[in-house]
PDB file of N, CA, C and O in Angstrom:
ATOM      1  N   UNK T 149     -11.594 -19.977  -7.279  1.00  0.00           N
ATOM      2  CA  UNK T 149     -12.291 -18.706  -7.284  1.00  0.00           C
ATOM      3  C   UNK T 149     -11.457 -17.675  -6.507  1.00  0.00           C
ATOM      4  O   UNK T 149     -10.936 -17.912  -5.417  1.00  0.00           O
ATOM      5  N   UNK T 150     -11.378 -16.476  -7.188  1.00  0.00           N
ATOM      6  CA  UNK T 150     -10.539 -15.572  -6.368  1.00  0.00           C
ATOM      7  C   UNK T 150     -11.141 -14.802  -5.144  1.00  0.00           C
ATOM      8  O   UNK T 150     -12.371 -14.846  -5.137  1.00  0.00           O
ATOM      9  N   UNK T 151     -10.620 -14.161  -4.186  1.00  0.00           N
ATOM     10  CA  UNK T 151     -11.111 -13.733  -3.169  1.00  0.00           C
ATOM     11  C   UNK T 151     -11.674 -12.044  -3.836  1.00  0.00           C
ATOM     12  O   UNK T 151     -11.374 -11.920  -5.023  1.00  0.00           O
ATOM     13  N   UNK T 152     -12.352 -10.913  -3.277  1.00  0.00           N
ATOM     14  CA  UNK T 152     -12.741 -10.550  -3.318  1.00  0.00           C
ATOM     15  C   UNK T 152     -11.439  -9.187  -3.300  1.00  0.00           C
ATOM     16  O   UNK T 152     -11.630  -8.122  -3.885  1.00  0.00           O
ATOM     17  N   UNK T 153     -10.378  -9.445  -2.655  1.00  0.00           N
ATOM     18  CA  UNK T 153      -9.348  -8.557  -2.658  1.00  0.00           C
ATOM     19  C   UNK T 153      -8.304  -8.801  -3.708  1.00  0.00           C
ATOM     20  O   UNK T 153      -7.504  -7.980  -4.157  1.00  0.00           O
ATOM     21  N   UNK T 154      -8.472 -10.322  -4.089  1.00  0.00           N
ATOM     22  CA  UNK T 154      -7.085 -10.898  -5.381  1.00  0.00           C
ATOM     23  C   UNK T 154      -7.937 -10.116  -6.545  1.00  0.00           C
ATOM     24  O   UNK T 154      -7.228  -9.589  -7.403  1.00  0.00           O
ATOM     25  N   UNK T 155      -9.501  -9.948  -6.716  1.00  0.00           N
ATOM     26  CA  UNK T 155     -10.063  -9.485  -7.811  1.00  0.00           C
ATOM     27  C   UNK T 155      -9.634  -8.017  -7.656  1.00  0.00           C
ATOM     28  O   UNK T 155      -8.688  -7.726  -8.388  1.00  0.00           O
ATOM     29  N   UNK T 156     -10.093  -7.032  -6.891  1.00  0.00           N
ATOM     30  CA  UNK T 156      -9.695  -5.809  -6.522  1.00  0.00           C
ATOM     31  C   UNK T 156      -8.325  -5.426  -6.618  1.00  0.00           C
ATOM     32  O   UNK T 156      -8.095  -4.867  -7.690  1.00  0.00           O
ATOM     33  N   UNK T 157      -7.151  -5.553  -5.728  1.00  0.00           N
ATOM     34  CA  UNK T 157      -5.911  -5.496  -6.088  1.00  0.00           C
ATOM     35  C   UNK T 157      -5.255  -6.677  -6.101  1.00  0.00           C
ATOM     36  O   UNK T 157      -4.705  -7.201  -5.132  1.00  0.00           O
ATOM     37  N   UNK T 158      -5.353  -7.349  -7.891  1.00  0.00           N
ATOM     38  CA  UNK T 158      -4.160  -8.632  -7.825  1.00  0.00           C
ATOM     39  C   UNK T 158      -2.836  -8.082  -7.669  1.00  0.00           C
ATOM     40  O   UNK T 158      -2.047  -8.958  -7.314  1.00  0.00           O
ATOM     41  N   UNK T 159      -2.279  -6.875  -7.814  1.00  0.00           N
ATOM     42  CA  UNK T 159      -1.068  -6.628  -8.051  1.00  0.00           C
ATOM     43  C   UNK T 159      -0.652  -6.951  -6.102  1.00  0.00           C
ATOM     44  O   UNK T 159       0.298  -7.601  -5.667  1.00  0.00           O
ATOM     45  N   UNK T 160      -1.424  -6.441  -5.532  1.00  0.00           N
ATOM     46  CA  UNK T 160      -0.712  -6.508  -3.780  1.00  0.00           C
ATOM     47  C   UNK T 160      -0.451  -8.110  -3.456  1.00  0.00           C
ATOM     48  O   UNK T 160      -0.967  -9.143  -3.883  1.00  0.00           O
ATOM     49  N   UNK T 161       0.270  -7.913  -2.796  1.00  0.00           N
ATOM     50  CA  UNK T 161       1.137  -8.684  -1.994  1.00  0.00           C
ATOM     51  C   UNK T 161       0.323  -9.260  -0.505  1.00  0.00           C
ATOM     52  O   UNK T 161       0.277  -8.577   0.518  1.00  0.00           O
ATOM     53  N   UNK T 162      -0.146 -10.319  -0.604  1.00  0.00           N
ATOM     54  CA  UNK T 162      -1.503 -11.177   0.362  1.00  0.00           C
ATOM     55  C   UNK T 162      -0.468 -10.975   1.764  1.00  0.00           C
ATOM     56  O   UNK T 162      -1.096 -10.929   2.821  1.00  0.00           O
ATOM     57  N   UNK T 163       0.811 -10.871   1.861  1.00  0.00           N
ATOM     58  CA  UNK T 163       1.277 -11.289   2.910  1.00  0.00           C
ATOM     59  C   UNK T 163       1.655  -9.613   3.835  1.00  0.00           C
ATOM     60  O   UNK T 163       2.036  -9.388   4.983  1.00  0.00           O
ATOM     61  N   UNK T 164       1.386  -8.888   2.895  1.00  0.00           N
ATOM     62  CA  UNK T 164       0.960  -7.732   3.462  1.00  0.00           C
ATOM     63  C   UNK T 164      -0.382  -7.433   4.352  1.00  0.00           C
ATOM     64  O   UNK T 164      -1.536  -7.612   3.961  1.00  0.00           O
ATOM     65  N   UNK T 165      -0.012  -6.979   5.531  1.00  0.00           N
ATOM     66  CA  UNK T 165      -1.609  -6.669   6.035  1.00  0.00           C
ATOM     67  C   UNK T 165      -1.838  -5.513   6.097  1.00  0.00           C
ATOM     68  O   UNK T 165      -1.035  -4.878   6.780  1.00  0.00           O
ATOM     69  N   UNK T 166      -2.879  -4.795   5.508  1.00  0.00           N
ATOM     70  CA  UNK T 166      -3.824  -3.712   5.463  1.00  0.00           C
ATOM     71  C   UNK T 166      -4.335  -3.761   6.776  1.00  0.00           C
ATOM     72  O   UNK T 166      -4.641  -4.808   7.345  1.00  0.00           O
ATOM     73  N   UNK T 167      -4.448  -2.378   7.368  1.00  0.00           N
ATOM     74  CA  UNK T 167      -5.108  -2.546   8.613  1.00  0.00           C
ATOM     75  C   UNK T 167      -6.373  -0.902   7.908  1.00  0.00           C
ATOM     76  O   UNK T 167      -6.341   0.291   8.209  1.00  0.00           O
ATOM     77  N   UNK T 168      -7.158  -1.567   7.085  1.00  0.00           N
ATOM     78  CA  UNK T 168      -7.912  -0.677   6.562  1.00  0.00           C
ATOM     79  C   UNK T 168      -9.142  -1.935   6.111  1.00  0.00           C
ATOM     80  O   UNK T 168      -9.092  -3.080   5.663  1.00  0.00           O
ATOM     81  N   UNK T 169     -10.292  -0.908   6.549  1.00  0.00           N
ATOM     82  CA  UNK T 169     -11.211  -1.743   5.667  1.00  0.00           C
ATOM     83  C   UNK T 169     -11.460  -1.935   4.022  1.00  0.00           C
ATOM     84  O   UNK T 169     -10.662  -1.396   3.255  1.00  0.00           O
ATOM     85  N   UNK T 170     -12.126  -2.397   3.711  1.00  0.00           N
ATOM     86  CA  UNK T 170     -12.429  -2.899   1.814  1.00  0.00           C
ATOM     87  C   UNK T 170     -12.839  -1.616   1.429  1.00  0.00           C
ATOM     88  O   UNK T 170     -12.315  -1.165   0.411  1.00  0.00           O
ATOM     89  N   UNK T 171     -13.681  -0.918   2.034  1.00  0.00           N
ATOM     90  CA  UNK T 171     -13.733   0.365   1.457  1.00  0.00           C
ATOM     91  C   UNK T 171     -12.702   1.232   1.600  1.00  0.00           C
ATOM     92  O   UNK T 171     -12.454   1.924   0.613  1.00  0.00           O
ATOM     93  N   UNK T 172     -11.794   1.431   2.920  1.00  0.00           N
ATOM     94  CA  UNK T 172     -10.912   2.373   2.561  1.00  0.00           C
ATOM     95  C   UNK T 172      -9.857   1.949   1.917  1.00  0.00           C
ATOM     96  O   UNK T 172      -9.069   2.765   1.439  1.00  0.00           O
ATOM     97  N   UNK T 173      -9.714   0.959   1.827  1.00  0.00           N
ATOM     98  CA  UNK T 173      -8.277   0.402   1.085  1.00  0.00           C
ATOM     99  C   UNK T 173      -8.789   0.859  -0.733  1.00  0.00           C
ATOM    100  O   UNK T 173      -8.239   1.761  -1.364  1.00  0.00           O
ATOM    101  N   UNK T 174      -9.728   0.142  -1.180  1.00  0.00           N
ATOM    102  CA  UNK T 174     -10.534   0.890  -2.394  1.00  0.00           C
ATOM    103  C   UNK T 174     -10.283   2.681  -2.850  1.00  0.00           C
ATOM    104  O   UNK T 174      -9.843   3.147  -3.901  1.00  0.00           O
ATOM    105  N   UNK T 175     -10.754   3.373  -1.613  1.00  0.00           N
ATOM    106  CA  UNK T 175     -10.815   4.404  -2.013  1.00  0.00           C
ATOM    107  C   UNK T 175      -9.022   5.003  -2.044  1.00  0.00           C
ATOM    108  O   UNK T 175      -8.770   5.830  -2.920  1.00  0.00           O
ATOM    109  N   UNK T 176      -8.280   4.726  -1.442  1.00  0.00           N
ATOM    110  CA  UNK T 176      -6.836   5.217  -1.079  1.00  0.00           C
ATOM    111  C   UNK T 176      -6.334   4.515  -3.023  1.00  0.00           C
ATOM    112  O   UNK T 176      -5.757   5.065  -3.961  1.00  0.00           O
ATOM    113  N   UNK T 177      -6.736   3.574  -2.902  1.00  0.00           N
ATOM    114  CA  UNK T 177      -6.228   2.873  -4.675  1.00  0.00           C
ATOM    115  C   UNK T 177      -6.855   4.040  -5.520  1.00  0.00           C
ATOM    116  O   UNK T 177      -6.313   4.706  -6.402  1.00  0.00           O
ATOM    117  N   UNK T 178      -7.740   4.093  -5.179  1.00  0.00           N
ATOM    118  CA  UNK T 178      -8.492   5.012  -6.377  1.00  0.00           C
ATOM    119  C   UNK T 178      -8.020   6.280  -6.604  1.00  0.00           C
ATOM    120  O   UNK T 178      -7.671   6.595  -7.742  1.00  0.00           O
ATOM    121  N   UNK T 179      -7.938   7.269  -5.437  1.00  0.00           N
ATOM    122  CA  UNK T 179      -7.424   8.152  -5.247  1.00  0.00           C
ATOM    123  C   UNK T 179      -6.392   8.096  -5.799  1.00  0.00           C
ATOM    124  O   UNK T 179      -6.256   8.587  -6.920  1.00  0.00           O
ATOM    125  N   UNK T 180      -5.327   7.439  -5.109  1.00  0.00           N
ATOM    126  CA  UNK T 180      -4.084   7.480  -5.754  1.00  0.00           C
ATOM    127  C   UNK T 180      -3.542   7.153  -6.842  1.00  0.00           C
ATOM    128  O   UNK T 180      -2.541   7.775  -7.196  1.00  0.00           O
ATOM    129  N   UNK T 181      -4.024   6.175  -7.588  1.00  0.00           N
ATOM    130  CA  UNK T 181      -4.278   5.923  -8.732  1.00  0.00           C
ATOM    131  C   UNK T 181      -4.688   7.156  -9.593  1.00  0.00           C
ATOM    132  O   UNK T 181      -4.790   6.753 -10.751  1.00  0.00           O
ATOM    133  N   UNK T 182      -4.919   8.253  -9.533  1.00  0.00           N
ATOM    134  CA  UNK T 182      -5.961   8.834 -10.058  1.00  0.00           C
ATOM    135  C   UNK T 182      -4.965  10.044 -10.062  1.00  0.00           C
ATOM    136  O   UNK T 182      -4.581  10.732 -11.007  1.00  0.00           O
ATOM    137  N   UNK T 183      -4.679  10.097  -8.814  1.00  0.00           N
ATOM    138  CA  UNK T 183      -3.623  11.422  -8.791  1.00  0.00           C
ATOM    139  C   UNK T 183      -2.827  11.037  -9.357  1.00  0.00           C
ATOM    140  O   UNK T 183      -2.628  11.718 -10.363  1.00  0.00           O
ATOM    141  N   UNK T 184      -1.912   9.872  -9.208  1.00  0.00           N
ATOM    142  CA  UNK T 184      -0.379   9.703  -9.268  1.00  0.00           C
ATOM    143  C   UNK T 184       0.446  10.208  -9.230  1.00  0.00           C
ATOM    144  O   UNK T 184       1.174  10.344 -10.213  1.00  0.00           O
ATOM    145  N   UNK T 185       0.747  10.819  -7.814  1.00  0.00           N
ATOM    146  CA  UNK T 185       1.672  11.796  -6.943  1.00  0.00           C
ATOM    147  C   UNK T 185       3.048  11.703  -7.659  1.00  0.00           C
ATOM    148  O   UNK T 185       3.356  10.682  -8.273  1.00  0.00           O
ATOM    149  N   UNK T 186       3.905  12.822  -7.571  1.00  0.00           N
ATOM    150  CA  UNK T 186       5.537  12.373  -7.939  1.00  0.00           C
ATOM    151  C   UNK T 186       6.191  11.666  -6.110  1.00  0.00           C
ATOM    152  O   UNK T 186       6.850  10.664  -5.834  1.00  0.00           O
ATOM    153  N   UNK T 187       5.784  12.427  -5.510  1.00  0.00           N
ATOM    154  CA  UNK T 187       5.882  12.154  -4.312  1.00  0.00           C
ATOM    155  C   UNK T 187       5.013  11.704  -2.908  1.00  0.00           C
ATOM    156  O   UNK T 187       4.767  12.554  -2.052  1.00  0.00           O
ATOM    157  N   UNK T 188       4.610  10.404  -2.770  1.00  0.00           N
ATOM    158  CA  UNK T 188       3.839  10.503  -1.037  1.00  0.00           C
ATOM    159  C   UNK T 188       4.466  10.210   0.136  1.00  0.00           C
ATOM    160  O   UNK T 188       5.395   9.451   0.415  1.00  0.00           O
ATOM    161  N   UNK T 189       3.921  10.806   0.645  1.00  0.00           N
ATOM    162  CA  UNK T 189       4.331  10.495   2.500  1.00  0.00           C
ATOM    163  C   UNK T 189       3.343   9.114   2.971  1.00  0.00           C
ATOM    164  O   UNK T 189       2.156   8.955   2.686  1.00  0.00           O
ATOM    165  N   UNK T 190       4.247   8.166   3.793  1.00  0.00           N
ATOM    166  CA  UNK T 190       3.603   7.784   4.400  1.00  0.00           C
ATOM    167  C   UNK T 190       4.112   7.456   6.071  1.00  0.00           C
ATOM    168  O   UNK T 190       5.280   7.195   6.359  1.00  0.00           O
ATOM    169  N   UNK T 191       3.091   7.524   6.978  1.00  0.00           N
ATOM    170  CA  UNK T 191       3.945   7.765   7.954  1.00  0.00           C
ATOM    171  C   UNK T 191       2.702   6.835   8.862  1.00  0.00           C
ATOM    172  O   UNK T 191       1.473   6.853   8.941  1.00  0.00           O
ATOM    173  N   UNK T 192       3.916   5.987   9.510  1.00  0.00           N
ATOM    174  CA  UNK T 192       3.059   4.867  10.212  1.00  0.00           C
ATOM    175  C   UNK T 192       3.270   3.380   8.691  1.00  0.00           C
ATOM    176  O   UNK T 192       2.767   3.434   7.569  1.00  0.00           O
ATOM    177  N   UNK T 193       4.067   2.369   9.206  1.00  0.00           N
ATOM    178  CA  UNK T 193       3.869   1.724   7.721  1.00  0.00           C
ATOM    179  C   UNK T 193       3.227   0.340   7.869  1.00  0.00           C
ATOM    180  O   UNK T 193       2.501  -0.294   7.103  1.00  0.00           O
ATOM    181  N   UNK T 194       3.836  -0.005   9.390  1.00  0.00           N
ATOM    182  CA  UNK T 194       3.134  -1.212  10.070  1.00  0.00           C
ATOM    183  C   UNK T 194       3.239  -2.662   9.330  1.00  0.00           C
ATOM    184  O   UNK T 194       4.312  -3.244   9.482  1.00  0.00           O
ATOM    185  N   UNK T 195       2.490  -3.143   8.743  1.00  0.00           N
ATOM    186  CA  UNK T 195       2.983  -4.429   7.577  1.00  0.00           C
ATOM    187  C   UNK T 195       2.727  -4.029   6.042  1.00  0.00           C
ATOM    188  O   UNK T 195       2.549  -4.822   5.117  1.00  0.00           O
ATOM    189  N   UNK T 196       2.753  -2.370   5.958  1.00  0.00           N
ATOM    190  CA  UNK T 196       3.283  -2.472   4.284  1.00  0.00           C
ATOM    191  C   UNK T 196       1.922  -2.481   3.233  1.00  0.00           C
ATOM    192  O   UNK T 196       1.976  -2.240   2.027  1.00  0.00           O
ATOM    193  N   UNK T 197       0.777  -2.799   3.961  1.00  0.00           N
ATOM    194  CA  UNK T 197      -0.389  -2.894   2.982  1.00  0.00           C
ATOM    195  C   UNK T 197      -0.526  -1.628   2.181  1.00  0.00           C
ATOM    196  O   UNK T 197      -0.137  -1.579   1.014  1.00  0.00           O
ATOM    197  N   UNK T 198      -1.069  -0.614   2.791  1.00  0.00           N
ATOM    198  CA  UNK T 198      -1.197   0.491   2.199  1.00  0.00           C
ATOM    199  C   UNK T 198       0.191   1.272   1.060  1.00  0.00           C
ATOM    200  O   UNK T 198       0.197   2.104   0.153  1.00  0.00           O
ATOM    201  N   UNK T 199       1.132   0.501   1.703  1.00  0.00           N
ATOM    202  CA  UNK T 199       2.393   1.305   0.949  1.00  0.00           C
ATOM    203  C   UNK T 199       2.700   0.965  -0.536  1.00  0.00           C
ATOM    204  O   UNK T 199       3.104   1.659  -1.469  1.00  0.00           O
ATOM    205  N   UNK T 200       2.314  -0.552  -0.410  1.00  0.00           N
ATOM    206  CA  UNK T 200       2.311  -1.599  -1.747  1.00  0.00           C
ATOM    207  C   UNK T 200       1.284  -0.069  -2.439  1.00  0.00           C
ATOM    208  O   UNK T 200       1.659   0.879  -3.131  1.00  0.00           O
ATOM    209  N   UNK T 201       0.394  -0.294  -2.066  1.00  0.00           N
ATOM    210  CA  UNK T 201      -0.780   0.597  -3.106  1.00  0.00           C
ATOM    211  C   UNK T 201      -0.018   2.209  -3.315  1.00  0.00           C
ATOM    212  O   UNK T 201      -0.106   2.982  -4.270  1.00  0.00           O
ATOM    213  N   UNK T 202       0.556   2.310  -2.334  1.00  0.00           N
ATOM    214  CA  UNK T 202       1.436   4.019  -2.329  1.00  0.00           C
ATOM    215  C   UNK T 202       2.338   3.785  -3.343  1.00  0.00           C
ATOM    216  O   UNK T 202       2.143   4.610  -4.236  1.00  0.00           O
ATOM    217  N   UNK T 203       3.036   3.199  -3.548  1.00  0.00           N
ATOM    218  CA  UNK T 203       4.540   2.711  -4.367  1.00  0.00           C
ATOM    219  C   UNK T 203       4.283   2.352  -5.654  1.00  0.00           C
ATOM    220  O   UNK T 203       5.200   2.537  -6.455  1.00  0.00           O
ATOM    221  N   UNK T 204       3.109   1.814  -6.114  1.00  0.00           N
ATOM    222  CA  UNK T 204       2.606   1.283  -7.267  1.00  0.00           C
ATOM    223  C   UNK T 204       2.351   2.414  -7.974  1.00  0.00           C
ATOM    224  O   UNK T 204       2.809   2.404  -9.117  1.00  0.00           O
ATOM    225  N   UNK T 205       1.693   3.493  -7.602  1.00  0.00           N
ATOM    226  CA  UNK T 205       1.183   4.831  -8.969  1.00  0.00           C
ATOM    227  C   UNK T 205       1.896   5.836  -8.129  1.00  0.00           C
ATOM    228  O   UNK T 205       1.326   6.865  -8.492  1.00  0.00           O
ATOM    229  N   UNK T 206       2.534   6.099  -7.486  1.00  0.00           N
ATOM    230  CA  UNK T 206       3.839   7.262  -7.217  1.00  0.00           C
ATOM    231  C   UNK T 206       5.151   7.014  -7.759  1.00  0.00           C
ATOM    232  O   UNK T 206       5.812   5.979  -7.677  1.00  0.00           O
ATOM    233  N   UNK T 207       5.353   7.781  -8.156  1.00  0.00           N
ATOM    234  CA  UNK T 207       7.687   8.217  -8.479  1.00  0.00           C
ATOM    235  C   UNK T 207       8.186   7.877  -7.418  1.00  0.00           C
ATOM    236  O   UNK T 207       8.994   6.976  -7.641  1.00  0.00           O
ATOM    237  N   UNK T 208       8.109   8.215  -6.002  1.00  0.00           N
ATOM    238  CA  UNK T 208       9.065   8.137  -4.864  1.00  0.00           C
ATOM    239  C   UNK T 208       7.713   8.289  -3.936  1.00  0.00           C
ATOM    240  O   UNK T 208       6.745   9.043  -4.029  1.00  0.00           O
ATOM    241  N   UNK T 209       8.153   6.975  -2.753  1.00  0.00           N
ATOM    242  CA  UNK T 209       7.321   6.969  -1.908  1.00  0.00           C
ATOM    243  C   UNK T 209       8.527   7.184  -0.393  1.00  0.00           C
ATOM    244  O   UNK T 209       9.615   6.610  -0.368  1.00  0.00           O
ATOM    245  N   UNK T 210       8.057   8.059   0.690  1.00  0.00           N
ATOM    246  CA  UNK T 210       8.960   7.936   1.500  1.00  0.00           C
ATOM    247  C   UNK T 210       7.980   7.371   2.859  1.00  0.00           C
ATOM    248  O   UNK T 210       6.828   7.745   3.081  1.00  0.00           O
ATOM    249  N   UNK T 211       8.566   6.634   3.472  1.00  0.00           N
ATOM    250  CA  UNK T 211       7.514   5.704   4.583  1.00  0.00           C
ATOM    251  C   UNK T 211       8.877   6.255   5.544  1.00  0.00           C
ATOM    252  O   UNK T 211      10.104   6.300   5.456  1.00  0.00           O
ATOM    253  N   UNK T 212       7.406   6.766   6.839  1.00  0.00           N
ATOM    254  CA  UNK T 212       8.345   6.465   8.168  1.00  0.00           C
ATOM    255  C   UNK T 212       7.306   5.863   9.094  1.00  0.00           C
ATOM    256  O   UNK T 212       6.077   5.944   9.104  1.00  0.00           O
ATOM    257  N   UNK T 213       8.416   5.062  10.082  1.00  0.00           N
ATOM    258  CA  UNK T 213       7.730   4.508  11.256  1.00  0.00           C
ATOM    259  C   UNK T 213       9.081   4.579  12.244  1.00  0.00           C
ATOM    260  O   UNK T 213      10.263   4.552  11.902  1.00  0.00           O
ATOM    261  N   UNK T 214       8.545   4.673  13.493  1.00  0.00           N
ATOM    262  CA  UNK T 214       9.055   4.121  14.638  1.00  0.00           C
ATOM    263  C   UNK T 214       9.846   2.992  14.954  1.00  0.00           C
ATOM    264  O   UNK T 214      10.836   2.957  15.685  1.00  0.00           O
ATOM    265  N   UNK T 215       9.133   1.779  14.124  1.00  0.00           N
ATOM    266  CA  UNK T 215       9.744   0.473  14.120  1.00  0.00           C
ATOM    267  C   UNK T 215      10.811   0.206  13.532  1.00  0.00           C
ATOM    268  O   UNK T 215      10.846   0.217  12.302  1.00  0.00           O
ATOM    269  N   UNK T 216      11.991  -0.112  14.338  1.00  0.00           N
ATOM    270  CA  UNK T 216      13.105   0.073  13.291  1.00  0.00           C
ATOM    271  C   UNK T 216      13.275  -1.572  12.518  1.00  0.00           C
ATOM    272  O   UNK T 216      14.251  -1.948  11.869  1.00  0.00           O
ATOM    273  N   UNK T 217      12.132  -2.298  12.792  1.00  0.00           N
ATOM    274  CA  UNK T 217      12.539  -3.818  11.979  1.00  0.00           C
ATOM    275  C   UNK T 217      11.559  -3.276  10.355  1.00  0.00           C
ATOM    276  O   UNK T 217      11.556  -3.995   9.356  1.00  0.00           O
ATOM    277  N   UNK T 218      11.122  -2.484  10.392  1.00  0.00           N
ATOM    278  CA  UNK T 218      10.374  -2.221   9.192  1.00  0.00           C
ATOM    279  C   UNK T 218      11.257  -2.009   7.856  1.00  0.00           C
ATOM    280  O   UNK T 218      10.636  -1.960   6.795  1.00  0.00           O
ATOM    281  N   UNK T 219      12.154  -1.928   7.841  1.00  0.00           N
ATOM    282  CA  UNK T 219      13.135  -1.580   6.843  1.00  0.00           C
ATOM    283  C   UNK T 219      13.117  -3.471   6.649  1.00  0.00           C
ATOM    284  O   UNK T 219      12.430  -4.147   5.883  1.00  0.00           O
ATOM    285  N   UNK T 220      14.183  -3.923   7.699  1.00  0.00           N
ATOM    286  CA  UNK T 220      14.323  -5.342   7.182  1.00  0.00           C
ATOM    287  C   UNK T 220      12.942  -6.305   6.712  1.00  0.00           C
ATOM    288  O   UNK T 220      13.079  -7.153   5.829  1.00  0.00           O
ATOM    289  N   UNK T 221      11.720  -6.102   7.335  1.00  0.00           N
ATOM    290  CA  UNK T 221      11.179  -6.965   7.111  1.00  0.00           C
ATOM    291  C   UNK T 221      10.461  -6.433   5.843  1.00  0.00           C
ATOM    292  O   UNK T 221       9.500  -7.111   5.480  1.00  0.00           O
ATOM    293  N   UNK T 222      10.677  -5.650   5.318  1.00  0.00           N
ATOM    294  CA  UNK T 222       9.451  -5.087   3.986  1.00  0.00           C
ATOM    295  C   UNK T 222      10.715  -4.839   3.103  1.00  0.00           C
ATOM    296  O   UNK T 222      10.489  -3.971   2.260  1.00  0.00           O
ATOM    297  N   UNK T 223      12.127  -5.409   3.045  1.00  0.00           N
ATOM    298  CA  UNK T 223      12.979  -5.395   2.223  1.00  0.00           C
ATOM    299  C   UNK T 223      12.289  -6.266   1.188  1.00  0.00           C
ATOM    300  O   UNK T 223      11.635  -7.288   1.398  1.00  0.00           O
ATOM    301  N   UNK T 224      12.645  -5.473  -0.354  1.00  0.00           N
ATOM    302  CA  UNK T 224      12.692  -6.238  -1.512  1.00  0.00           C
ATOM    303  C   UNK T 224      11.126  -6.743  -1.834  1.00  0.00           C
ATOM    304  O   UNK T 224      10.816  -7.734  -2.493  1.00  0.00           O
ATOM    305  N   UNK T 225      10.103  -5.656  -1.097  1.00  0.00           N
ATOM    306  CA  UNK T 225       8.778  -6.003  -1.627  1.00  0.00           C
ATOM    307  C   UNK T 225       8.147  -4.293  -2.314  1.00  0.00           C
ATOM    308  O   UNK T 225       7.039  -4.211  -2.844  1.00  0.00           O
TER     309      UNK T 225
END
C-alpha cells in the first residue's frame, strides 16, 4: 500500500526531506504546477524537498543557500 505522499507526489524523491507540512507541500505543487514559471527562485534549499517540486513544472530553477555542501549532496537529483 502506498503512503499517502508516494500517492500525492510519486514523481519526488523519498530521500528528500520537505520541511513543510502535507498541506503546504500540496499547495506549493499545485500552485506551481498551475503557473509553470519560466523561472523560480528558491532560496534556503536545505534537503531539496521543495525544489524537486520547483524543478519539475519550471524551465530554470535557481536555488540558493548558505550551505556550501548543498551543491554536492543534491548533485544529479
Amino acid at each position: 500500500m502506498k503512503t499517502l505522499d508516494e500517492a500525492l507526489f510519486p514523481w519526488a524523491d523519498p530521500a528528500l526531506g520537505w520541511f513543510m507540512t502535507l498541506a503546504e507541500r500540496s499547495a506549493l505543487v499545485e500552485l506551481v504546477g498551475r503557473v509553470q514559471p519560466r523561472v523560480a527562485i528558491e532560496i534556503g534549499t536545505c534537503q531539496g524537498g521543495s525544489l524537486q517540486a520547483l524543478s519539475r513544472f519550471s524551465e530554470r530553477v535557481i536555488s540558493i543557500d548558505i550551505d556550501a555542501t548543498v551543491v554536492e549532496r543534491l548533485a544529479g537529483r
